[in-house]
Amino acid sequence: MELMIHFKGLPEGMDLDRMKAELDYVLEDSGWLTGSGQTAQAGWVELELEDERRNPKYGILAVKEYLQKSRFPAETTIELAGTPVGIYE
């Protein structure tokens, strides 16, 4: 299952490389990074969540919890199957 994170800014002191490393750690065997990009206005990270051996909801919850605890801006969304959802919803 593909999950996209869309953000307009990163928490203070964080860069895209750190975010990707932390997401990789959080996901462990539940998923992996497949792409990312960032401009001056916004950025995105694409993840593939394991759904053959494990329920992908565990990966989704882990990513959402990571984004909340890292204090990503409120307009940050995760997108599943083309539907964006706010990380604080």
PDB file of C-alpha atoms in Angstrom:
ATOM      1  CA  MET A   1       0.000   0.000   0.000  1.00  0.00           C
ATOM      2  CA  GLU A   2       1.368   3.392  -0.988  1.00  0.00           C
ATOM      3  CA  LEU A   3       1.355   6.268   1.510  1.00  0.00           C
ATOM      4  CA  MET A   4       2.379   9.835   0.665  1.00  0.00           C
ATOM      5  CA  ILE A   5       3.298  12.495   3.195  1.00  0.00           C
ATOM      6  CA  HIS A   6       2.797  16.078   1.991  1.00  0.00           C
ATOM      7  CA  PHE A   7       4.277  18.912   4.038  1.00  0.00           C
ATOM      8  CA  LYS A   8       4.742  22.649   3.634  1.00  0.00           C
ATOM      9  CA  GLY A   9       7.502  22.813   6.216  1.00  0.00           C
ATOM     10  CA  LEU A  10       9.568  20.657   8.519  1.00  0.00           C
ATOM     11  CA  PRO A  11       9.854  21.022  12.286  1.00  0.00           C
ATOM     12  CA  GLU A  12      12.584  23.351  13.485  1.00  0.00           C
ATOM     13  CA  GLY A  13      16.036  21.773  13.215  1.00  0.00           C
ATOM     14  CA  MET A  14      14.930  18.977  10.871  1.00  0.00           C
ATOM     15  CA  ASP A  15      15.945  18.470   7.259  1.00  0.00           C
ATOM     16  CA  LEU A  16      14.586  16.006   4.685  1.00  0.00           C
ATOM     17  CA  ASP A  17      17.439  13.528   5.162  1.00  0.00           C
ATOM     18  CA  ARG A  18      16.821  13.365   8.908  1.00  0.00           C
ATOM     19  CA  MET A  19      13.089  12.900   8.342  1.00  0.00           C
ATOM     20  CA  LYS A  20      13.716  10.004   5.952  1.00  0.00           C
ATOM     21  CA  ALA A  21      16.162   8.330   8.353  1.00  0.00           C
ATOM     22  CA  GLU A  22      13.706   8.638  11.231  1.00  0.00           C
ATOM     23  CA  LEU A  23      10.824   7.278   9.140  1.00  0.00           C
ATOM     24  CA  ASP A  24      12.983   4.347   8.091  1.00  0.00           C
ATOM     25  CA  TYR A  25      13.656   3.605  11.762  1.00  0.00           C
ATOM     26  CA  VAL A  26       9.981   3.996  12.739  1.00  0.00           C
ATOM     27  CA  LEU A  27       8.775   1.668   9.992  1.00  0.00           C
ATOM     28  CA  GLU A  28      11.278  -1.117  10.718  1.00  0.00           C
ATOM     29  CA  ASP A  29       9.838  -4.064   8.753  1.00  0.00           C
ATOM     30  CA  SER A  30       6.439  -2.410   8.183  1.00  0.00           C
ATOM     31  CA  GLY A  31       7.480  -0.455   5.092  1.00  0.00           C
ATOM     32  CA  TRP A  32      10.169   1.415   3.194  1.00  0.00           C
ATOM     33  CA  LEU A  33      10.786   4.736   1.474  1.00  0.00           C
ATOM     34  CA  THR A  34      10.354   4.850  -2.291  1.00  0.00           C
ATOM     35  CA  GLY A  35      10.830   8.544  -3.097  1.00  0.00           C
ATOM     36  CA  SER A  36      10.973  12.094  -1.819  1.00  0.00           C
ATOM     37  CA  GLY A  37      11.368  15.680  -2.908  1.00  0.00           C
ATOM     38  CA  GLN A  38      11.363  19.188  -1.545  1.00  0.00           C
ATOM     39  CA  THR A  39      11.068  22.717  -2.905  1.00  0.00           C
ATOM     40  CA  ALA A  40      11.140  26.025  -1.069  1.00  0.00           C
ATOM     41  CA  GLN A  41       7.339  25.853  -0.668  1.00  0.00           C
ATOM     42  CA  ALA A  42       6.580  22.176   0.026  1.00  0.00           C
ATOM     43  CA  GLY A  43       7.823  18.619   0.093  1.00  0.00           C
ATOM     44  CA  TRP A  44       6.719  15.014  -0.039  1.00  0.00           C
ATOM     45  CA  VAL A  45       7.855  11.553   0.992  1.00  0.00           C
ATOM     46  CA  GLU A  46       6.497   8.395  -0.580  1.00  0.00           C
ATOM     47  CA  LEU A  47       6.382   5.152   1.389  1.00  0.00           C
ATOM     48  CA  GLU A  48       5.380   1.605   0.557  1.00  0.00           C
ATOM     49  CA  LEU A  49       3.740  -0.128   3.501  1.00  0.00           C
ATOM     50  CA  GLU A  50       3.964  -3.881   3.933  1.00  0.00           C
ATOM     51  CA  ASP A  51       0.541  -5.409   3.427  1.00  0.00           C
ATOM     52  CA  GLU A  52       1.253  -9.043   2.628  1.00  0.00           C
ATOM     53  CA  ARG A  53       2.501 -10.265   6.004  1.00  0.00           C
ATOM     54  CA  ARG A  54       1.281  -7.427   8.238  1.00  0.00           C
ATOM     55  CA  ASN A  55      -1.760  -5.229   8.323  1.00  0.00           C
ATOM     56  CA  PRO A  56      -0.723  -1.838   6.835  1.00  0.00           C
ATOM     57  CA  LYS A  57      -2.691  -0.008   9.548  1.00  0.00           C
ATOM     58  CA  TYR A  58       0.290  -0.523  11.889  1.00  0.00           C
ATOM     59  CA  GLY A  59       2.556   1.333   9.466  1.00  0.00           C
ATOM     60  CA  ILE A  60      -0.029   4.073   8.969  1.00  0.00           C
ATOM     61  CA  LEU A  61      -0.406   4.566  12.714  1.00  0.00           C
ATOM     62  CA  ALA A  62       3.368   4.545  13.243  1.00  0.00           C
ATOM     63  CA  VAL A  63       3.880   7.233  10.571  1.00  0.00           C
ATOM     64  CA  LYS A  64       1.040   9.392  11.896  1.00  0.00           C
ATOM     65  CA  GLU A  65       2.346   9.123  15.467  1.00  0.00           C
ATOM     66  CA  TYR A  66       5.867  10.015  14.312  1.00  0.00           C
ATOM     67  CA  LEU A  67       4.619  13.131  12.484  1.00  0.00           C
ATOM     68  CA  GLN A  68       2.577  14.252  15.494  1.00  0.00           C
ATOM     69  CA  LYS A  69       5.348  13.677  18.051  1.00  0.00           C
ATOM     70  CA  SER A  70       7.850  15.466  15.798  1.00  0.00           C
ATOM     71  CA  ARG A  71       5.447  18.427  15.718  1.00  0.00           C
ATOM     72  CA  PHE A  72       4.963  18.699  11.988  1.00  0.00           C
ATOM     73  CA  PRO A  73       2.829  21.690  10.959  1.00  0.00           C
ATOM     74  CA  ALA A  74      -0.958  21.222  11.120  1.00  0.00           C
ATOM     75  CA  GLU A  75      -1.324  21.400   7.318  1.00  0.00           C
ATOM     76  CA  THR A  76       0.793  18.245   6.898  1.00  0.00           C
ATOM     77  CA  THR A  77      -1.220  15.411   5.357  1.00  0.00           C
ATOM     78  CA  ILE A  78      -0.862  11.728   4.665  1.00  0.00           C
ATOM     79  CA  GLU A  79      -2.439  10.459   1.475  1.00  0.00           C
ATOM     80  CA  LEU A  80      -3.832   6.956   1.075  1.00  0.00           C
ATOM     81  CA  ALA A  81      -5.465   5.823  -2.166  1.00  0.00           C
ATOM     82  CA  GLY A  82      -5.588   9.435  -3.372  1.00  0.00           C
ATOM     83  CA  THR A  83      -7.345  10.755  -0.263  1.00  0.00           C
ATOM     84  CA  PRO A  84      -5.402  13.224   1.910  1.00  0.00           C
ATOM     85  CA  VAL A  85      -6.015  13.218   5.665  1.00  0.00           C
ATOM     86  CA  GLY A  86      -4.619  15.694   8.170  1.00  0.00           C
ATOM     87  CA  ILE A  87      -2.157  14.195  10.626  1.00  0.00           C
ATOM     88  CA  TYR A  88      -4.034  15.651  13.594  1.00  0.00           C
ATOM     89  CA  GLU A  89      -7.467  14.343  12.500  1.00  0.00           C
TER      90      GLU A  89
END
